[in-house]
């Protein structure tokens, strides 16, 4: 299971929500499930961030 908190901890070089989206698209290839357990800490995080992360994973 891919946890958003682990992705953020393991990738300190990610500086924006859009970079996070791209990283999730890469990481989804090796994972079957995705859990959103924290809100991304980026200033450009949109209001529909959960929907966008889920869409990037699927």
PDB file of N, CA and C in Angstrom:
ATOM      1  N   UNK A   1       0.846  -1.180   0.000  1.00  0.00           N
ATOM      2  CA  UNK A   1       0.000   0.000   0.000  1.00  0.00           C
ATOM      3  C   UNK A   1       0.888   1.238   0.000  1.00  0.00           C
ATOM      4  N   UNK A   2       0.534   2.156  -0.859  1.00  0.00           N
ATOM      5  CA  UNK A   2       1.251   3.419  -0.959  1.00  0.00           C
ATOM      6  C   UNK A   2       0.583   4.438  -0.040  1.00  0.00           C
ATOM      7  N   UNK A   3       1.335   4.938   0.920  1.00  0.00           N
ATOM      8  CA  UNK A   3       0.833   5.961   1.834  1.00  0.00           C
ATOM      9  C   UNK A   3       1.371   7.317   1.395  1.00  0.00           C
ATOM     10  N   UNK A   4       0.512   8.303   1.332  1.00  0.00           N
ATOM     11  CA  UNK A   4       0.945   9.631   0.930  1.00  0.00           C
ATOM     12  C   UNK A   4       2.020  10.170   1.872  1.00  0.00           C
ATOM     13  N   UNK A   5       1.880   9.931   3.153  1.00  0.00           N
ATOM     14  CA  UNK A   5       2.892  10.414   4.104  1.00  0.00           C
ATOM     15  C   UNK A   5       4.268   9.813   3.808  1.00  0.00           C
ATOM     16  N   UNK A   6       4.323   8.543   3.427  1.00  0.00           N
ATOM     17  CA  UNK A   6       5.603   7.915   3.098  1.00  0.00           C
ATOM     18  C   UNK A   6       6.194   8.506   1.826  1.00  0.00           C
ATOM     19  N   UNK A   7       5.343   8.777   0.854  1.00  0.00           N
ATOM     20  CA  UNK A   7       5.813   9.391  -0.393  1.00  0.00           C
ATOM     21  C   UNK A   7       6.451  10.741  -0.086  1.00  0.00           C
ATOM     22  N   UNK A   8       5.799  11.539   0.753  1.00  0.00           N
ATOM     23  CA  UNK A   8       6.318  12.856   1.088  1.00  0.00           C
ATOM     24  C   UNK A   8       7.629  12.768   1.870  1.00  0.00           C
ATOM     25  N   UNK A   9       7.724  11.821   2.783  1.00  0.00           N
ATOM     26  CA  UNK A   9       8.954  11.648   3.575  1.00  0.00           C
ATOM     27  C   UNK A   9      10.103  11.163   2.700  1.00  0.00           C
ATOM     28  N   UNK A  10       9.805  10.238   1.802  1.00  0.00           N
ATOM     29  CA  UNK A  10      10.841   9.652   0.954  1.00  0.00           C
ATOM     30  C   UNK A  10      11.270  10.566  -0.189  1.00  0.00           C
ATOM     31  N   UNK A  11      10.518  11.632  -0.434  1.00  0.00           N
ATOM     32  CA  UNK A  11      10.809  12.524  -1.561  1.00  0.00           C
ATOM     33  C   UNK A  11      10.863  13.983  -1.107  1.00  0.00           C
ATOM     34  N   UNK A  12      11.853  14.343  -0.311  1.00  0.00           N
ATOM     35  CA  UNK A  12      11.921  15.718   0.194  1.00  0.00           C
ATOM     36  C   UNK A  12      12.205  16.750  -0.900  1.00  0.00           C
ATOM     37  N   UNK A  13      12.619  16.286  -2.080  1.00  0.00           N
ATOM     38  CA  UNK A  13      12.904  17.203  -3.180  1.00  0.00           C
ATOM     39  C   UNK A  13      11.649  17.672  -3.912  1.00  0.00           C
ATOM     40  N   UNK A  14      10.499  17.074  -3.628  1.00  0.00           N
ATOM     41  CA  UNK A  14       9.245  17.492  -4.249  1.00  0.00           C
ATOM     42  C   UNK A  14       8.823  18.812  -3.617  1.00  0.00           C
ATOM     43  N   UNK A  15       8.654  19.838  -4.473  1.00  0.00           N
ATOM     44  CA  UNK A  15       8.398  21.193  -3.977  1.00  0.00           C
ATOM     45  C   UNK A  15       7.019  21.745  -4.316  1.00  0.00           C
ATOM     46  N   UNK A  16       6.218  20.978  -5.062  1.00  0.00           N
ATOM     47  CA  UNK A  16       4.907  21.502  -5.446  1.00  0.00           C
ATOM     48  C   UNK A  16       3.903  20.363  -5.572  1.00  0.00           C
ATOM     49  N   UNK A  17       2.656  20.740  -5.575  1.00  0.00           N
ATOM     50  CA  UNK A  17       1.595  19.749  -5.722  1.00  0.00           C
ATOM     51  C   UNK A  17       1.683  19.073  -7.087  1.00  0.00           C
ATOM     52  N   UNK A  18       1.993  19.817  -8.121  1.00  0.00           N
ATOM     53  CA  UNK A  18       2.101  19.238  -9.459  1.00  0.00           C
ATOM     54  C   UNK A  18       3.236  18.211  -9.536  1.00  0.00           C
ATOM     55  N   UNK A  19       4.343  18.484  -8.857  1.00  0.00           N
ATOM     56  CA  UNK A  19       5.432  17.497  -8.805  1.00  0.00           C
ATOM     57  C   UNK A  19       4.965  16.243  -8.067  1.00  0.00           C
ATOM     58  N   UNK A  20       4.184  16.425  -7.031  1.00  0.00           N
ATOM     59  CA  UNK A  20       3.651  15.295  -6.283  1.00  0.00           C
ATOM     60  C   UNK A  20       2.746  14.450  -7.164  1.00  0.00           C
ATOM     61  N   UNK A  21       1.912  15.087  -7.961  1.00  0.00           N
ATOM     62  CA  UNK A  21       1.029  14.363  -8.886  1.00  0.00           C
ATOM     63  C   UNK A  21       1.859  13.483  -9.818  1.00  0.00           C
ATOM     64  N   UNK A  22       2.912  14.037 -10.373  1.00  0.00           N
ATOM     65  CA  UNK A  22       3.770  13.268 -11.281  1.00  0.00           C
ATOM     66  C   UNK A  22       4.434  12.096 -10.560  1.00  0.00           C
ATOM     67  N   UNK A  23       4.849  12.308  -9.338  1.00  0.00           N
ATOM     68  CA  UNK A  23       5.475  11.241  -8.553  1.00  0.00           C
ATOM     69  C   UNK A  23       4.470  10.127  -8.250  1.00  0.00           C
ATOM     70  N   UNK A  24       3.251  10.482  -7.922  1.00  0.00           N
ATOM     71  CA  UNK A  24       2.211   9.480  -7.668  1.00  0.00           C
ATOM     72  C   UNK A  24       1.965   8.649  -8.921  1.00  0.00           C
ATOM     73  N   UNK A  25       1.967   9.280 -10.081  1.00  0.00           N
ATOM     74  CA  UNK A  25       1.768   8.553 -11.342  1.00  0.00           C
ATOM     75  C   UNK A  25       2.875   7.524 -11.572  1.00  0.00           C
ATOM     76  N   UNK A  26       4.085   7.853 -11.165  1.00  0.00           N
ATOM     77  CA  UNK A  26       5.204   6.909 -11.298  1.00  0.00           C
ATOM     78  C   UNK A  26       5.079   5.786 -10.272  1.00  0.00           C
ATOM     79  N   UNK A  27       4.794   6.158  -9.033  1.00  0.00           N
ATOM     80  CA  UNK A  27       4.747   5.171  -7.944  1.00  0.00           C
ATOM     81  C   UNK A  27       3.556   4.216  -8.053  1.00  0.00           C
ATOM     82  N   UNK A  28       2.498   4.613  -8.749  1.00  0.00           N
ATOM     83  CA  UNK A  28       1.309   3.758  -8.857  1.00  0.00           C
ATOM     84  C   UNK A  28       1.599   2.464  -9.595  1.00  0.00           C
ATOM     85  N   UNK A  29       2.628   2.449 -10.406  1.00  0.00           N
ATOM     86  CA  UNK A  29       2.939   1.265 -11.198  1.00  0.00           C
ATOM     87  C   UNK A  29       3.382   0.087 -10.344  1.00  0.00           C
ATOM     88  N   UNK A  30       3.882   0.365  -9.149  1.00  0.00           N
ATOM     89  CA  UNK A  30       4.365  -0.718  -8.290  1.00  0.00           C
ATOM     90  C   UNK A  30       3.472  -0.944  -7.070  1.00  0.00           C
ATOM     91  N   UNK A  31       2.339  -0.275  -7.014  1.00  0.00           N
ATOM     92  CA  UNK A  31       1.436  -0.403  -5.864  1.00  0.00           C
ATOM     93  C   UNK A  31       0.008  -0.690  -6.323  1.00  0.00           C
ATOM     94  N   UNK A  32      -0.746  -1.365  -5.480  1.00  0.00           N
ATOM     95  CA  UNK A  32      -2.124  -1.685  -5.806  1.00  0.00           C
ATOM     96  C   UNK A  32      -3.114  -0.759  -5.092  1.00  0.00           C
ATOM     97  N   UNK A  33      -2.741  -0.275  -3.908  1.00  0.00           N
ATOM     98  CA  UNK A  33      -3.633   0.563  -3.118  1.00  0.00           C
ATOM     99  C   UNK A  33      -2.932   1.855  -2.723  1.00  0.00           C
ATOM    100  N   UNK A  34      -3.743   2.893  -2.504  1.00  0.00           N
ATOM    101  CA  UNK A  34      -3.225   4.211  -2.153  1.00  0.00           C
ATOM    102  C   UNK A  34      -4.064   4.771  -1.014  1.00  0.00           C
ATOM    103  N   UNK A  35      -3.403   5.200   0.043  1.00  0.00           N
ATOM    104  CA  UNK A  35      -4.102   5.804   1.182  1.00  0.00           C
ATOM    105  C   UNK A  35      -3.616   7.240   1.362  1.00  0.00           C
ATOM    106  N   UNK A  36      -4.574   8.138   1.410  1.00  0.00           N
ATOM    107  CA  UNK A  36      -4.280   9.549   1.640  1.00  0.00           C
ATOM    108  C   UNK A  36      -4.429   9.784   3.137  1.00  0.00           C
ATOM    109  N   UNK A  37      -3.300   9.870   3.819  1.00  0.00           N
ATOM    110  CA  UNK A  37      -3.332   9.976   5.279  1.00  0.00           C
ATOM    111  C   UNK A  37      -2.895  11.337   5.808  1.00  0.00           C
ATOM    112  N   UNK A  38      -2.450  12.211   4.916  1.00  0.00           N
ATOM    113  CA  UNK A  38      -2.077  13.577   5.292  1.00  0.00           C
ATOM    114  C   UNK A  38      -2.415  14.521   4.145  1.00  0.00           C
ATOM    115  N   UNK A  39      -2.523  15.801   4.460  1.00  0.00           N
ATOM    116  CA  UNK A  39      -2.718  16.811   3.416  1.00  0.00           C
ATOM    117  C   UNK A  39      -1.345  17.277   2.950  1.00  0.00           C
ATOM    118  N   UNK A  40      -1.130  17.357   1.635  1.00  0.00           N
ATOM    119  CA  UNK A  40       0.161  17.836   1.138  1.00  0.00           C
ATOM    120  C   UNK A  40       0.455  19.253   1.635  1.00  0.00           C
ATOM    121  N   UNK A  41       1.687  19.523   2.038  1.00  0.00           N
ATOM    122  CA  UNK A  41       2.032  20.804   2.660  1.00  0.00           C
ATOM    123  C   UNK A  41       2.431  21.912   1.688  1.00  0.00           C
ATOM    124  N   UNK A  42       2.009  21.824   0.446  1.00  0.00           N
ATOM    125  CA  UNK A  42       2.456  22.778  -0.566  1.00  0.00           C
ATOM    126  C   UNK A  42       1.504  23.963  -0.683  1.00  0.00           C
ATOM    127  N   UNK A  43       2.042  25.125  -0.984  1.00  0.00           N
ATOM    128  CA  UNK A  43       1.214  26.328  -1.100  1.00  0.00           C
ATOM    129  C   UNK A  43       0.284  26.269  -2.307  1.00  0.00           C
ATOM    130  N   UNK A  44       0.633  25.453  -3.305  1.00  0.00           N
ATOM    131  CA  UNK A  44      -0.217  25.349  -4.499  1.00  0.00           C
ATOM    132  C   UNK A  44      -1.201  24.174  -4.430  1.00  0.00           C
ATOM    133  N   UNK A  45      -1.387  23.592  -3.245  1.00  0.00           N
ATOM    134  CA  UNK A  45      -2.330  22.483  -3.092  1.00  0.00           C
ATOM    135  C   UNK A  45      -3.752  23.006  -3.299  1.00  0.00           C
ATOM    136  N   UNK A  46      -4.465  22.460  -4.295  1.00  0.00           N
ATOM    137  CA  UNK A  46      -5.818  22.956  -4.592  1.00  0.00           C
ATOM    138  C   UNK A  46      -6.847  22.420  -3.598  1.00  0.00           C
ATOM    139  N   UNK A  47      -8.031  22.990  -3.635  1.00  0.00           N
ATOM    140  CA  UNK A  47      -9.091  22.547  -2.726  1.00  0.00           C
ATOM    141  C   UNK A  47      -9.532  21.115  -3.005  1.00  0.00           C
ATOM    142  N   UNK A  48      -9.456  20.695  -4.262  1.00  0.00           N
ATOM    143  CA  UNK A  48      -9.861  19.338  -4.629  1.00  0.00           C
ATOM    144  C   UNK A  48      -8.667  18.373  -4.661  1.00  0.00           C
ATOM    145  N   UNK A  49      -7.726  18.592  -3.756  1.00  0.00           N
ATOM    146  CA  UNK A  49      -6.468  17.839  -3.761  1.00  0.00           C
ATOM    147  C   UNK A  49      -6.674  16.341  -3.614  1.00  0.00           C
ATOM    148  N   UNK A  50      -7.632  15.922  -2.802  1.00  0.00           N
ATOM    149  CA  UNK A  50      -7.857  14.482  -2.617  1.00  0.00           C
ATOM    150  C   UNK A  50      -8.317  13.832  -3.918  1.00  0.00           C
ATOM    151  N   UNK A  51      -9.244  14.470  -4.598  1.00  0.00           N
ATOM    152  CA  UNK A  51      -9.738  13.936  -5.872  1.00  0.00           C
ATOM    153  C   UNK A  51      -8.627  13.868  -6.908  1.00  0.00           C
ATOM    154  N   UNK A  52      -7.796  14.881  -6.936  1.00  0.00           N
ATOM    155  CA  UNK A  52      -6.712  14.911  -7.928  1.00  0.00           C
ATOM    156  C   UNK A  52      -5.668  13.845  -7.637  1.00  0.00           C
ATOM    157  N   UNK A  53      -5.363  13.611  -6.368  1.00  0.00           N
ATOM    158  CA  UNK A  53      -4.412  12.549  -6.034  1.00  0.00           C
ATOM    159  C   UNK A  53      -4.977  11.174  -6.371  1.00  0.00           C
ATOM    160  N   UNK A  54      -6.238  10.937  -6.057  1.00  0.00           N
ATOM    161  CA  UNK A  54      -6.866   9.662  -6.388  1.00  0.00           C
ATOM    162  C   UNK A  54      -6.880   9.446  -7.899  1.00  0.00           C
ATOM    163  N   UNK A  55      -7.182  10.497  -8.656  1.00  0.00           N
ATOM    164  CA  UNK A  55      -7.186  10.389 -10.117  1.00  0.00           C
ATOM    165  C   UNK A  55      -5.797  10.086 -10.661  1.00  0.00           C
ATOM    166  N   UNK A  56      -4.772  10.670 -10.066  1.00  0.00           N
ATOM    167  CA  UNK A  56      -3.402  10.411 -10.502  1.00  0.00           C
ATOM    168  C   UNK A  56      -3.010   8.964 -10.231  1.00  0.00           C
ATOM    169  N   UNK A  57      -3.529   8.399  -9.157  1.00  0.00           N
ATOM    170  CA  UNK A  57      -3.180   7.013  -8.814  1.00  0.00           C
ATOM    171  C   UNK A  57      -3.903   6.000  -9.699  1.00  0.00           C
ATOM    172  N   UNK A  58      -5.123   6.329 -10.108  1.00  0.00           N
ATOM    173  CA  UNK A  58      -5.904   5.358 -10.901  1.00  0.00           C
ATOM    174  C   UNK A  58      -5.747   5.494 -12.360  1.00  0.00           C
TER     175      UNK A  58
END
